[in-house]
């Protein structure tokens, strides 16, 4: 198995022209269907170990789950004067449901969701056309969807993967197969490389900074590249 450092070196060596070629050959145009921003049917959503996640939204679907970096959370906070918890929630993987709600330790943040499990920043007009209310400040995982880079330390969006070329993978999306201008493919390629690098840098920092904490029963602790935090983004300090 390759080390995260080896994967990071590969990510930094990715050729953007080659990524753009792959994206252009696959083709993509956003149809604003909102599928990538909405909750998922239980049968289509699995957790990091491949098991189905039973933490469901009020309508029985699995909440939309998109990873977000600590600095991206701050950017979104600044964009709309939001509180931390308006923007992000602990990634559910690794948490255990108890009588007082989920608790435990997890290692990523996810974009916040509404009662229906949709991204809190997603809205539709009267004709069902979707829009991101923070589009200019959206996280890299949203900017690059439905594409990802096939490196071991990077995350893969929800959905069935469609075979791409080389390092690029395209995930199930109704916008695939549509003509994409070269300039747009190049912009996507640049964002895709940046995302791959950032995900691996984050993973390495989480690994290097991780220290077990003495959490009380019912507490949630999120370990990110900046250390252990509470659900409101403030540093977690052991009671002892």
Coordinates of C-alpha atoms in Angstrom, one line a residue:
X1 CA 0.0 0.0 0.0
X2 CA 1.3 3.4 -1.0
X3 CA 1.9 6.0 1.8
X4 CA -0.1 9.2 1.9
X5 CA 3.2 11.0 1.1
X6 CA 3.6 9.0 -2.1
X7 CA 0.0 9.7 -3.1
X8 CA 0.6 13.4 -2.4
X9 CA 3.7 13.4 -4.7
X10 CA 1.6 11.8 -7.4
X11 CA -1.2 14.4 -6.9
X12 CA 1.3 17.2 -7.2
X13 CA 2.7 15.7 -10.4
X14 CA -0.7 15.4 -12.1
X15 CA -0.7 17.1 -15.5
X16 CA -3.6 19.4 -15.8
X17 CA -3.7 19.1 -19.6
X18 CA -4.1 15.4 -19.3
X19 CA -6.9 15.8 -16.8
X20 CA -8.6 18.3 -19.1
X21 CA -8.3 15.8 -22.0
X22 CA -10.0 13.2 -19.9
X23 CA -12.8 15.5 -18.8
X24 CA -13.3 16.7 -22.4
X25 CA -13.5 13.2 -23.7
X26 CA -16.1 12.2 -21.0
X27 CA -18.0 15.4 -21.5
X28 CA -20.1 17.3 -18.9
X29 CA -22.6 20.1 -18.5
X30 CA -24.4 20.9 -15.3
X31 CA -28.2 20.5 -15.8
X32 CA -29.0 22.0 -12.4
X33 CA -31.0 19.0 -11.4
X34 CA -29.7 19.2 -7.8
X35 CA -29.1 15.5 -7.5
X36 CA -25.6 16.1 -6.1
X37 CA -26.9 18.5 -3.5
X38 CA -29.9 16.4 -2.3
X39 CA -30.3 13.6 0.2
X40 CA -29.8 10.0 -1.2
X41 CA -32.1 7.0 -1.2
X42 CA -30.9 4.6 1.4
X43 CA -30.1 1.9 -1.2
X44 CA -27.6 4.3 -2.9
X45 CA -25.7 5.5 0.1
X46 CA -23.0 3.7 2.0
X47 CA -20.5 4.7 4.6
X48 CA -16.7 4.6 4.4
X49 CA -16.6 0.9 5.2
X50 CA -19.1 0.0 2.5
X51 CA -22.0 -0.5 5.0
X52 CA -25.2 1.4 4.7
X53 CA -25.5 4.4 6.9
X54 CA -28.7 4.4 9.1
X55 CA -28.6 8.1 10.1
X56 CA -31.5 9.2 8.0
X57 CA -33.2 12.5 7.3
X58 CA -36.8 13.1 8.4
X59 CA -38.1 11.7 5.2
X60 CA -36.2 8.4 5.5
X61 CA -33.4 9.3 3.0
X62 CA -29.7 9.5 3.8
X63 CA -28.4 13.0 4.2
X64 CA -26.3 14.7 1.6
X65 CA -22.7 14.2 2.6
X66 CA -19.9 16.4 1.1
X67 CA -16.6 16.9 2.8
X68 CA -15.4 20.4 3.6
X69 CA -12.0 21.7 4.7
X70 CA -11.6 23.9 7.8
X71 CA -10.6 27.0 5.7
X72 CA -13.5 26.4 3.4
X73 CA -15.9 26.5 6.4
X74 CA -14.4 29.8 7.4
X75 CA -14.8 31.1 3.8
X76 CA -18.5 30.1 3.8
X77 CA -19.0 31.7 7.2
X78 CA -17.5 35.0 6.0
X79 CA -19.5 34.8 2.7
X80 CA -22.9 34.9 4.5
X81 CA -22.0 35.8 8.1
X82 CA -23.0 32.3 9.2
X83 CA -22.3 30.6 12.5
X84 CA -20.0 27.5 12.2
X85 CA -22.8 25.1 12.7
X86 CA -24.8 26.8 10.0
X87 CA -22.1 25.7 7.6
X88 CA -20.7 22.4 8.8
X89 CA -21.5 19.2 10.8
X90 CA -19.4 16.3 11.9
X91 CA -19.0 13.6 9.3
X92 CA -21.3 10.8 10.6
X93 CA -18.8 8.0 9.9
X94 CA -17.3 6.7 13.2
X95 CA -20.1 8.1 15.4
X96 CA -22.3 5.9 17.4
X97 CA -26.0 6.5 18.0
X98 CA -27.0 6.6 21.7
X99 CA -30.0 7.7 23.8
X100 CA -28.9 11.3 23.7
X101 CA -27.9 11.3 20.0
X102 CA -24.7 10.5 18.2
X103 CA -21.3 10.6 20.0
X104 CA -17.7 9.5 19.4
X105 CA -14.8 10.6 17.3
X106 CA -14.8 11.4 13.5
X107 CA -12.2 12.8 11.2
X108 CA -13.9 15.1 8.7
X109 CA -16.5 17.9 8.4
X110 CA -19.4 17.7 6.1
X111 CA -21.6 20.5 4.7
X112 CA -24.6 21.2 6.9
X113 CA -28.0 19.7 5.8
X114 CA -31.6 20.7 6.3
X115 CA -34.4 18.6 7.8
X116 CA -34.8 16.9 4.5
X117 CA -31.2 15.9 4.3
X118 CA -30.4 18.3 1.4
X119 CA -27.4 20.6 1.5
X120 CA -28.4 23.7 3.5
X121 CA -27.1 26.0 0.7
X122 CA -29.3 24.3 -2.0
X123 CA -32.5 25.9 -3.2
X124 CA -34.9 25.3 -6.1
X125 CA -37.1 27.7 -8.0
X126 CA -40.8 27.1 -8.8
X127 CA -39.9 24.9 -11.7
X128 CA -37.5 22.6 -9.8
X129 CA -34.3 24.2 -11.2
X130 CA -31.6 24.0 -8.6
X131 CA -29.1 26.6 -7.5
X132 CA -26.3 26.9 -4.9
X133 CA -26.7 30.0 -2.8
X134 CA -22.9 30.1 -2.1
X135 CA -21.8 29.2 -5.6
X136 CA -18.8 31.5 -5.7
X137 CA -17.5 30.1 -2.4
X138 CA -18.5 26.5 -2.8
X139 CA -16.1 23.8 -1.6
X140 CA -13.7 22.1 -4.0
X141 CA -15.7 18.8 -3.8
X142 CA -18.7 20.6 -5.1
X143 CA -16.8 22.6 -7.7
X144 CA -15.3 19.4 -9.2
X145 CA -18.4 17.1 -9.1
X146 CA -19.0 14.6 -10.8
X147 CA -15.3 14.1 -11.3
X148 CA -12.6 12.7 -8.9
X149 CA -9.0 11.6 -9.1
X150 CA -8.3 7.9 -8.5
X151 CA -5.7 8.3 -5.7
X152 CA -5.9 6.2 -2.6
X153 CA -6.0 9.1 -0.1
X154 CA -8.7 11.1 -1.9
X155 CA -12.4 11.0 -1.4
X156 CA -14.9 9.7 -4.0
X157 CA -18.3 11.3 -4.5
X158 CA -21.5 9.3 -3.9
X159 CA -22.9 7.5 -6.9
X160 CA -21.8 4.7 -9.3
X161 CA -18.4 5.3 -10.9
X162 CA -18.2 5.5 -14.7
X163 CA -15.0 4.4 -16.2
X164 CA -12.9 7.4 -17.3
X165 CA -9.4 7.7 -18.7
X166 CA -6.3 7.6 -16.7
X167 CA -6.6 9.1 -13.2
X168 CA -10.0 10.7 -13.8
X169 CA -13.2 9.1 -12.7
X170 CA -16.7 10.3 -13.5
X171 CA -19.5 9.5 -11.2
X172 CA -23.2 9.0 -12.1
X173 CA -24.7 12.3 -13.2
X174 CA -27.2 13.2 -15.9
X175 CA -24.9 15.9 -17.1
X176 CA -22.2 13.5 -18.3
X177 CA -21.7 13.0 -22.0
X178 CA -22.5 16.5 -22.9
X179 CA -20.1 18.7 -24.8
X180 CA -17.8 20.8 -22.6
X181 CA -15.8 23.8 -23.8
X182 CA -12.0 23.3 -23.5
X183 CA -11.7 26.3 -21.2
X184 CA -14.3 24.8 -18.8
X185 CA -12.5 21.5 -18.9
X186 CA -9.2 23.2 -18.1
X187 CA -10.8 25.1 -15.2
X188 CA -12.2 21.8 -13.9
X189 CA -8.9 20.1 -14.3
X190 CA -7.1 22.7 -12.2
X191 CA -9.7 22.5 -9.5
X192 CA -9.5 18.7 -9.5
X193 CA -5.8 18.7 -9.1
X194 CA -6.0 21.3 -6.3
X195 CA -8.7 19.1 -4.5
X196 CA -6.6 16.0 -4.8
X197 CA -3.6 17.8 -3.2
X198 CA -5.7 19.4 -0.5
X199 CA -7.4 16.1 0.5
X200 CA -4.1 14.4 0.9
X201 CA -2.5 17.3 2.8
X202 CA -5.5 17.3 5.1
X203 CA -5.3 13.5 5.6
X204 CA -1.5 13.7 6.5
X205 CA -2.1 16.6 8.9
X206 CA -5.0 14.8 10.6
X207 CA -2.8 11.7 11.0
X208 CA 0.2 13.7 12.3
X209 CA -1.9 15.9 14.7
X210 CA -4.1 13.2 16.0
X211 CA -4.1 12.7 19.8
X212 CA -6.8 10.7 21.7
X213 CA -9.0 12.8 23.8
X214 CA -10.8 12.0 27.1
X215 CA -14.3 12.9 25.9
X216 CA -17.4 12.6 28.1
X217 CA -20.2 10.2 27.1
X218 CA -22.3 11.9 24.5
X219 CA -19.6 14.2 23.3
X220 CA -18.6 14.4 19.6
X221 CA -15.0 15.1 18.7
X222 CA -13.9 16.0 15.2
X223 CA -10.3 15.6 14.4
X224 CA -9.2 17.8 11.4
X225 CA -5.9 19.2 10.2
X226 CA -6.0 21.9 12.9
X227 CA -6.6 19.5 15.9
X228 CA -9.5 18.2 17.9
X229 CA -12.7 20.3 17.8
X230 CA -16.2 20.3 19.2
X231 CA -19.2 20.4 16.9
X232 CA -19.2 24.2 17.0
X233 CA -15.6 24.3 15.6
X234 CA -14.0 25.4 18.9
X235 CA -10.9 23.5 20.1
X236 CA -11.7 20.4 22.2
X237 CA -10.0 20.5 25.6
X238 CA -10.0 17.5 27.9
X239 CA -11.9 18.2 31.1
X240 CA -8.8 16.9 32.9

